[in-house]
């Protein structure tokens, strides 16, 4: 079943060219730049009624939700908030018919997310489920349902399902933006082309695995890690930190890089490893300034940067390169670097990567 891989997590990381290809298959029209999702039965009138979107999820799925917020707010005029399932279900949220709740859950069986969905329906909101399991509770309870088509994910750490959740959030954002007349055909066509090019870029990235393994070997004894990013790379920093703490048991913190000087910079001293996601995007130069602040405290900085970046080498200790792509696609590629990094550190430390202590694949109790 593991197809020759040491464990499921490594197999599932390597399945991403295929799982991403399946997530978009038949759902994107290259010529018109349109999203084709018959399961998304929201009409133009339904979409015009939506005054706000609330994305609800837990753990890694919550991080995909944060990415979804950036995408939907960039491509539509609908305000979006993202909430953790266990908080949302007890909050005094005012939901009604004008609210679209998007429930993101790989398993579709996470107790807090199910409760959030049921509560939202009761209050009159409409719910769109995005899950990987056909017929799962979250999908059954919701008004609309999109499947991720990843195939089973056995490793406790979510890997391939996270990258597919992001891609599906982008398609939902494109769909809503197009229906609202906010995206030009040219913009759509460019985004669709980027999405279509993604699986091959992931394949290319995976050829870099040995270098990432080497870095993991070098840093395997670190006592703590920081992950920083800005904009779409901020949720990726949170996800990189979660993956590492979950499977290697190393204390790791994810931060928005601009937030460092509001407290955490006090913890950055000589040799503390910091992973800085510094791919090309609108905030790249701000990120470079943040990296300089970190280096000024003598931390060891590993940057994830685009292949064509000619500046970064002079600033940091190590650079992991990812194929050039637009600001939406680069975070997906950076994620896979961080999955491999966490994986190899855990393996070098002798941790049971597929079944980390105290954790279950789906959290069906509150
Ligand atoms: C982390 C991880 C968890 C899940 C969370 C939500 O690697 O897997 O944080 O993301 O338990 O699970 P789903 O998406 O099934 O609702």
Short mmCIF file of C-alpha atoms and ligand atoms in Angstrom, two decimals:
data_model
loop_
_atom_site.label_atom_id
_atom_site.label_comp_id
_atom_site.label_asym_id
_atom_site.label_seq_id
_atom_site.Cartn_x
_atom_site.Cartn_y
_atom_site.Cartn_z
CA UNK A 1 0.00 0.00 0.00
CA UNK A 2 2.86 2.37 0.68
CA UNK A 3 4.07 1.77 -2.89
CA UNK A 4 7.67 1.31 -1.77
CA UNK A 5 7.74 4.42 0.47
CA UNK A 6 8.98 4.21 4.08
CA UNK A 7 5.66 5.51 5.36
CA UNK A 8 2.41 7.10 4.28
CA UNK A 9 3.44 10.68 4.89
CA UNK A 10 6.30 10.50 2.38
CA UNK A 11 4.07 8.70 -0.12
CA UNK A 12 1.36 11.34 0.27
CA UNK A 13 3.84 14.21 -0.14
CA UNK A 14 5.00 12.59 -3.38
CA UNK A 15 1.45 12.10 -4.61
CA UNK A 16 0.90 15.84 -4.87
CA UNK A 17 1.54 16.24 -8.60
CA UNK A 18 -1.30 13.77 -9.12
CA UNK A 19 -3.65 14.97 -6.35
CA UNK A 20 -3.34 18.55 -7.61
CA UNK A 21 -3.94 17.44 -11.20
CA UNK A 22 -7.08 15.61 -10.02
CA UNK A 23 -8.30 18.61 -8.00
CA UNK A 24 -8.40 20.79 -11.13
CA UNK A 25 -9.25 18.12 -13.73
CA UNK A 26 -12.25 19.19 -15.80
CA UNK A 27 -12.81 22.20 -13.54
CA UNK A 28 -10.91 24.86 -15.48
CA UNK A 29 -11.46 26.12 -18.99
CA UNK A 30 -8.09 27.21 -20.39
CA UNK A 31 -9.62 29.15 -23.27
CA UNK A 32 -12.15 31.26 -21.38
CA UNK A 33 -10.45 31.24 -17.99
CA UNK A 34 -13.70 30.04 -16.41
CA UNK A 35 -14.20 27.64 -13.52
CA UNK A 36 -16.50 24.72 -14.29
CA UNK A 37 -17.98 23.33 -11.08
CA UNK A 38 -21.48 21.97 -11.63
CA UNK A 39 -21.63 21.04 -7.93
CA UNK A 40 -21.46 24.75 -7.06
CA UNK A 41 -25.11 25.46 -7.81
CA UNK A 42 -25.08 29.04 -6.54
CA UNK A 43 -26.74 31.24 -9.16
CA UNK A 44 -25.74 34.80 -9.95
CA UNK A 45 -28.69 36.00 -7.81
CA UNK A 46 -27.56 33.80 -4.90
CA UNK A 47 -24.05 35.20 -5.15
CA UNK A 48 -25.28 38.79 -5.31
CA UNK A 49 -27.15 38.11 -2.06
CA UNK A 50 -23.98 37.13 -0.20
CA UNK A 51 -22.86 40.02 1.99
CA UNK A 52 -20.16 38.16 3.87
CA UNK A 53 -18.33 34.86 3.93
CA UNK A 54 -17.18 33.04 7.06
CA UNK A 55 -14.70 30.22 6.61
CA UNK A 56 -14.72 27.65 9.42
CA UNK A 57 -12.07 24.97 9.93
CA UNK A 58 -9.60 23.43 12.39
CA UNK A 59 -5.82 22.91 12.32
CA UNK A 60 -4.26 22.65 8.91
CA UNK A 61 -7.64 23.22 7.26
CA UNK A 62 -7.86 26.53 9.14
CA UNK A 63 -4.58 27.57 7.51
CA UNK A 64 -6.07 26.77 4.08
CA UNK A 65 -9.01 28.94 5.15
CA UNK A 66 -6.69 31.89 5.82
CA UNK A 67 -5.34 31.53 2.28
CA UNK A 68 -8.93 31.39 1.04
CA UNK A 69 -9.67 34.71 2.72
CA UNK A 70 -6.83 36.45 0.86
CA UNK A 71 -7.94 34.96 -2.44
CA UNK A 72 -11.66 35.69 -2.11
CA UNK A 73 -11.08 39.23 -0.86
CA UNK A 74 -8.68 39.89 -3.76
CA UNK A 75 -11.00 38.51 -6.43
CA UNK A 76 -14.42 39.67 -5.13
CA UNK A 77 -15.87 42.52 -3.07
CA UNK A 78 -17.15 40.17 -0.36
CA UNK A 79 -15.61 40.53 3.13
CA UNK A 80 -14.32 37.25 4.56
CA UNK A 81 -13.48 36.16 8.08
CA UNK A 82 -11.89 32.88 9.11
CA UNK A 83 -12.73 31.14 12.35
CA UNK A 84 -11.53 28.10 14.24
CA UNK A 85 -14.32 25.53 14.58
CA UNK A 86 -14.07 25.18 18.37
CA UNK A 87 -14.37 28.96 18.83
CA UNK A 88 -17.00 29.59 16.18
CA UNK A 89 -19.49 27.13 17.62
CA UNK A 90 -19.71 29.05 20.89
CA UNK A 91 -19.38 32.57 19.53
CA UNK A 92 -22.16 35.13 19.37
CA UNK A 93 -21.87 35.27 15.59
CA UNK A 94 -24.75 36.94 13.81
CA UNK A 95 -25.36 34.75 10.81
CA UNK A 96 -28.26 34.95 8.42
CA UNK A 97 -29.28 34.28 4.88
CA UNK A 98 -26.77 36.82 3.57
CA UNK A 99 -23.87 34.82 5.01
CA UNK A 100 -22.12 32.04 3.14
CA UNK A 101 -20.26 29.73 5.51
CA UNK A 102 -17.48 27.70 3.92
CA UNK A 103 -16.64 24.62 5.99
CA UNK A 104 -13.21 23.22 5.17
CA UNK A 105 -12.50 19.73 6.45
CA UNK A 106 -10.40 16.97 4.93
CA UNK A 107 -12.22 14.21 6.77
CA UNK A 108 -15.59 15.91 6.95
CA UNK A 109 -15.90 14.35 10.40
CA UNK A 110 -14.25 16.91 12.70
CA UNK A 111 -16.70 17.39 15.58
CA UNK A 112 -16.22 21.15 15.97
CA UNK A 113 -16.59 21.78 12.25
CA UNK A 114 -19.75 19.65 12.10
CA UNK A 115 -21.21 21.62 15.02
CA UNK A 116 -20.35 24.89 13.27
CA UNK A 117 -22.11 23.71 10.10
CA UNK A 118 -25.24 22.59 11.95
CA UNK A 119 -25.37 25.83 13.96
CA UNK A 120 -24.98 27.94 10.81
CA UNK A 121 -27.78 26.13 8.97
CA UNK A 122 -30.03 26.60 11.99
CA UNK A 123 -29.39 30.35 11.86
CA UNK A 124 -30.33 30.50 8.20
CA UNK A 125 -26.89 30.78 6.62
CA UNK A 126 -25.98 28.78 3.54
CA UNK A 127 -23.08 26.37 3.85
CA UNK A 128 -20.56 25.23 1.27
CA UNK A 129 -18.57 22.15 2.30
CA UNK A 130 -15.13 21.35 0.93
CA UNK A 131 -14.06 17.86 2.01
CA UNK A 132 -12.08 14.89 0.74
CA UNK A 133 -14.54 12.19 1.80
CA UNK A 134 -17.63 11.55 -0.30
CA UNK A 135 -20.72 11.32 1.88
CA UNK A 136 -18.91 12.67 4.98
CA UNK A 137 -21.03 14.37 7.63
CA UNK A 138 -19.89 17.90 6.75
CA UNK A 139 -20.72 17.32 3.07
CA UNK A 140 -24.11 15.81 3.88
CA UNK A 141 -25.16 18.62 6.22
CA UNK A 142 -24.14 21.41 3.84
CA UNK A 143 -26.18 23.03 1.05
CA UNK A 144 -23.36 22.76 -1.49
CA UNK A 145 -20.42 20.41 -1.54
CA UNK A 146 -17.11 20.26 -3.40
CA UNK A 147 -14.81 17.23 -3.16
CA UNK A 148 -11.06 17.41 -3.16
CA UNK A 149 -10.43 14.12 -4.98
CA UNK A 150 -7.13 13.46 -3.17
CA UNK A 151 -7.68 9.78 -2.50
CA UNK A 152 -7.31 8.54 1.09
CA UNK A 153 -4.83 10.35 3.34
CA UNK A 154 -3.55 7.91 5.94
CA UNK A 155 -0.70 9.81 7.61
CA UNK A 156 -2.02 11.83 10.55
CA UNK A 157 -0.32 14.98 9.26
CA UNK A 158 -2.37 16.58 6.51
CA UNK A 159 -0.19 17.06 3.42
CA UNK A 160 -1.76 16.50 -0.01
CA UNK A 161 -5.18 17.51 1.26
CA UNK A 162 -3.86 20.92 2.37
CA UNK A 163 -2.48 21.81 -1.06
CA UNK A 164 -5.71 20.68 -2.72
CA UNK A 165 -7.79 22.74 -0.29
CA UNK A 166 -5.82 25.80 -1.37
CA UNK A 167 -6.34 25.10 -5.05
CA UNK A 168 -10.07 24.60 -4.49
CA UNK A 169 -10.29 27.85 -2.52
CA UNK A 170 -8.67 29.60 -5.51
CA UNK A 171 -11.22 28.06 -7.87
CA UNK A 172 -14.09 29.14 -5.60
CA UNK A 173 -12.64 32.67 -5.46
CA UNK A 174 -12.31 32.75 -9.26
CA UNK A 175 -15.86 31.46 -9.64
CA UNK A 176 -17.32 34.09 -7.29
CA UNK A 177 -15.21 36.87 -8.81
CA UNK A 178 -16.25 35.93 -12.32
CA UNK A 179 -19.95 35.70 -11.40
CA UNK A 180 -19.73 39.14 -9.81
CA UNK A 181 -18.11 40.53 -12.94
CA UNK A 182 -15.01 41.57 -11.03
CA UNK A 183 -12.39 39.67 -13.00
CA UNK A 184 -11.36 40.33 -16.57
CA UNK A 185 -11.08 37.37 -18.95
CA UNK A 186 -7.36 38.00 -19.32
CA UNK A 187 -6.80 37.84 -15.56
CA UNK A 188 -8.80 34.59 -15.38
CA UNK A 189 -6.92 33.01 -18.25
CA UNK A 190 -3.58 33.84 -16.63
CA UNK A 191 -4.63 32.35 -13.27
CA UNK A 192 -5.99 29.23 -14.95
CA UNK A 193 -2.70 28.78 -16.82
CA UNK A 194 -0.78 29.10 -13.53
CA UNK A 195 -3.00 26.49 -11.88
CA UNK A 196 -2.56 24.12 -14.81
CA UNK A 197 1.22 24.52 -14.67
CA UNK A 198 1.33 23.73 -10.94
CA UNK A 199 1.52 19.89 -10.99
CA UNK A 200 4.63 19.90 -13.19
CA UNK A 201 6.25 22.52 -10.98
CA UNK A 202 5.59 20.33 -7.95
CA UNK A 203 7.25 17.46 -9.80
CA UNK A 204 10.30 19.65 -10.43
CA UNK A 205 10.38 20.76 -6.83
CA UNK A 206 10.36 17.18 -5.57
CA UNK A 207 13.58 16.63 -7.49
CA UNK A 208 15.15 19.00 -4.96
CA UNK A 209 14.34 16.64 -2.11
CA UNK A 210 17.96 15.73 -1.29
CA UNK A 211 18.87 19.33 -0.60
CA UNK A 212 15.92 19.72 1.79
CA UNK A 213 16.87 16.44 3.47
CA UNK A 214 20.41 17.78 3.91
CA UNK A 215 19.09 20.92 5.62
CA UNK A 216 16.89 18.81 7.89
CA UNK A 217 19.93 16.75 8.85
CA UNK A 218 21.89 19.90 9.67
CA UNK A 219 19.13 21.32 11.89
CA UNK A 220 17.79 18.09 13.41
CA UNK A 221 18.97 18.93 16.92
CA UNK A 222 17.52 22.43 17.10
CA UNK A 223 15.40 23.04 20.19
CA UNK A 224 13.05 25.51 18.57
CA UNK A 225 12.18 27.04 15.23
CA UNK A 226 10.56 30.18 13.90
CA UNK A 227 8.65 30.35 10.62
CA UNK A 228 7.87 33.75 9.16
CA UNK A 229 6.06 35.03 6.09
CA UNK A 230 3.81 37.86 4.98
CA UNK A 231 0.57 38.04 3.05
CA UNK A 232 -0.26 34.63 1.54
CA UNK A 233 2.97 33.28 3.00
CA UNK A 234 1.83 34.03 6.55
CA UNK A 235 -0.61 31.08 6.70
CA UNK A 236 2.16 28.98 5.14
CA UNK A 237 4.47 29.97 8.02
CA UNK A 238 1.75 28.85 10.47
CA UNK A 239 1.38 25.58 8.59
CA UNK A 240 5.15 24.94 8.46
CA UNK A 241 5.33 25.44 12.23
CA UNK A 242 2.33 23.17 12.87
CA UNK A 243 3.73 20.38 10.68
CA UNK A 244 7.10 20.51 12.45
CA UNK A 245 5.71 20.57 15.99
CA UNK A 246 3.21 17.84 15.21
CA UNK A 247 5.60 15.22 13.87
CA UNK A 248 9.03 16.13 15.28
CA UNK A 249 7.90 17.49 18.70
CA UNK A 250 10.12 20.57 18.28
CA UNK A 251 8.63 23.78 19.63
CA UNK A 252 7.96 25.95 16.61
CA UNK A 253 6.23 29.27 16.14
CA UNK A 254 4.72 30.71 12.99
CA UNK A 255 4.51 34.49 12.72
CA UNK A 256 3.57 37.21 10.32
CA UNK A 257 7.03 38.68 9.73
CA UNK A 258 5.84 42.23 10.42
CA UNK A 259 4.66 41.15 13.86
CA UNK A 260 8.11 40.09 15.09
CA UNK A 261 9.02 43.46 16.50
CA UNK A 262 5.87 43.41 18.64
CA UNK A 263 7.30 40.77 20.95
CA UNK A 264 8.81 37.63 19.50
CA UNK A 265 11.99 39.38 18.35
CA UNK A 266 13.05 39.10 22.02
CA UNK A 267 13.44 35.37 21.44
CA UNK A 268 15.59 35.69 18.33
CA UNK A 269 19.24 35.32 19.31
CA UNK A 270 22.40 33.69 17.99
CA UNK A 271 21.82 30.54 15.96
CA UNK A 272 18.07 30.28 16.51
CA UNK A 273 16.86 28.83 13.20
CA UNK A 274 14.33 30.95 11.34
CA UNK A 275 12.65 29.81 8.15
CA UNK A 276 11.68 32.81 6.06
CA UNK A 277 9.27 32.35 3.18
CA UNK A 278 10.44 35.02 0.78
CA UNK A 279 8.98 34.23 -2.61
CA UNK A 280 8.09 36.95 -5.12
CA UNK A 281 4.95 38.87 -4.15
CA UNK A 282 3.77 42.38 -3.41
CA UNK A 283 5.38 42.33 0.06
CA UNK A 284 8.72 40.81 -1.03
CA UNK A 285 10.74 43.91 -0.18
CA UNK A 286 9.07 44.24 3.22
CA UNK A 287 10.02 40.61 3.82
CA UNK A 288 13.63 41.38 2.90
CA UNK A 289 13.67 44.12 5.56
CA UNK A 290 12.28 41.66 8.12
CA UNK A 291 15.01 39.16 7.20
CA UNK A 292 17.64 41.85 7.79
CA UNK A 293 16.16 42.50 11.26
CA UNK A 294 16.43 38.79 12.01
CA UNK A 295 19.98 38.46 10.68
CA UNK A 296 21.00 41.47 12.78
CA UNK A 297 20.31 39.23 15.82
CA UNK A 298 22.63 36.52 14.41
CA UNK A 299 19.91 33.94 13.88
CA UNK A 300 20.43 31.25 11.21
CA UNK A 301 18.07 32.00 8.37
CA UNK A 302 16.86 29.49 5.81
CA UNK A 303 14.94 31.26 3.05
CA UNK A 304 12.49 29.78 0.61
CA UNK A 305 12.82 31.86 -2.53
CA UNK A 306 11.97 31.88 -6.21
CA UNK A 307 14.48 30.44 -8.68
CA UNK A 308 15.02 33.82 -10.31
CA UNK A 309 15.69 35.70 -7.04
CA UNK A 310 19.17 37.17 -7.35
CA UNK A 311 19.22 39.09 -4.08
CA UNK A 312 18.45 36.58 -1.37
CA UNK A 313 21.77 34.64 -1.31
CA UNK A 314 23.63 37.60 0.18
CA UNK A 315 21.16 37.95 3.03
CA UNK A 316 20.66 34.49 4.48
CA UNK A 317 22.51 31.29 5.37
CA UNK A 318 20.67 28.80 3.15
CA UNK A 319 18.23 29.14 0.27
CA UNK A 320 15.71 26.58 -0.96
CA UNK A 321 14.61 27.49 -4.47
CA UNK A 322 11.14 26.91 -5.86
CA UNK A 323 10.04 27.28 -9.50
CA UNK A 324 8.95 30.82 -10.42
CA UNK A 325 5.20 31.33 -10.28
CA UNK A 326 2.64 33.94 -9.34
CA UNK A 327 1.92 34.98 -5.75
CA UNK A 328 -0.93 32.46 -5.39
CA UNK A 329 0.96 29.41 -6.61
CA UNK A 330 4.27 30.04 -4.81
CA UNK A 331 2.75 29.40 -1.33
CA UNK A 332 1.70 25.91 -2.47
CA UNK A 333 5.24 25.14 -3.60
CA UNK A 334 6.70 26.55 -0.36
CA UNK A 335 4.32 24.34 1.62
CA UNK A 336 5.76 21.22 0.01
CA UNK A 337 9.29 22.31 0.94
CA UNK A 338 8.12 22.68 4.55
CA UNK A 339 6.35 19.29 4.50
CA UNK A 340 9.58 17.60 3.39
CA UNK A 341 11.63 19.57 5.92
CA UNK A 342 9.36 18.55 8.82
CA UNK A 343 9.25 14.98 7.53
CA UNK A 344 13.03 14.53 7.41
CA UNK A 345 13.64 16.21 10.75
CA UNK A 346 11.11 13.83 12.33
CA UNK A 347 12.71 10.82 10.65
CA UNK A 348 16.22 11.87 11.78
CA UNK A 349 14.90 12.21 15.33
CA UNK A 350 13.35 8.76 15.19
CA UNK A 351 9.75 9.97 15.50
CA UNK A 352 6.82 7.86 14.25
CA UNK A 353 5.83 10.26 11.45
CA UNK A 354 2.57 8.60 10.45
CA UNK A 355 1.23 8.38 13.99
CA UNK A 356 2.50 11.21 16.17
CA UNK A 357 1.86 10.84 19.90
CA UNK A 358 -1.47 12.08 21.31
CA UNK A 359 -3.01 12.79 17.89
CA UNK A 360 -5.75 11.17 15.83
CA UNK A 361 -6.39 11.49 12.10
CA UNK A 362 -9.86 12.84 12.59
CA UNK A 363 -10.97 14.53 15.76
CA UNK A 364 -14.51 13.25 16.18
CA UNK A 365 -14.84 14.35 19.79
CA UNK A 366 -15.04 17.88 21.09
C1 LIG B 1 -2.49 18.62 11.02
C2 LIG B 1 -3.81 18.05 10.87
C3 LIG B 1 -4.93 18.60 11.68
C4 LIG B 1 -6.22 18.66 10.84
C5 LIG B 1 -7.42 19.05 11.72
C6 LIG B 1 -8.69 19.23 10.89
O1 LIG B 1 -1.56 18.04 10.14
O2 LIG B 1 -3.99 17.13 10.11
O3 LIG B 1 -4.63 19.86 12.19
O4 LIG B 1 -6.04 19.54 9.80
O5 LIG B 1 -7.63 18.09 12.71
O6 LIG B 1 -9.04 18.05 10.24
P1 LIG B 1 -10.10 18.03 9.09
O7 LIG B 1 -9.53 18.77 7.93
O8 LIG B 1 -10.32 16.57 8.78
O9 LIG B 1 -11.34 18.70 9.60
#
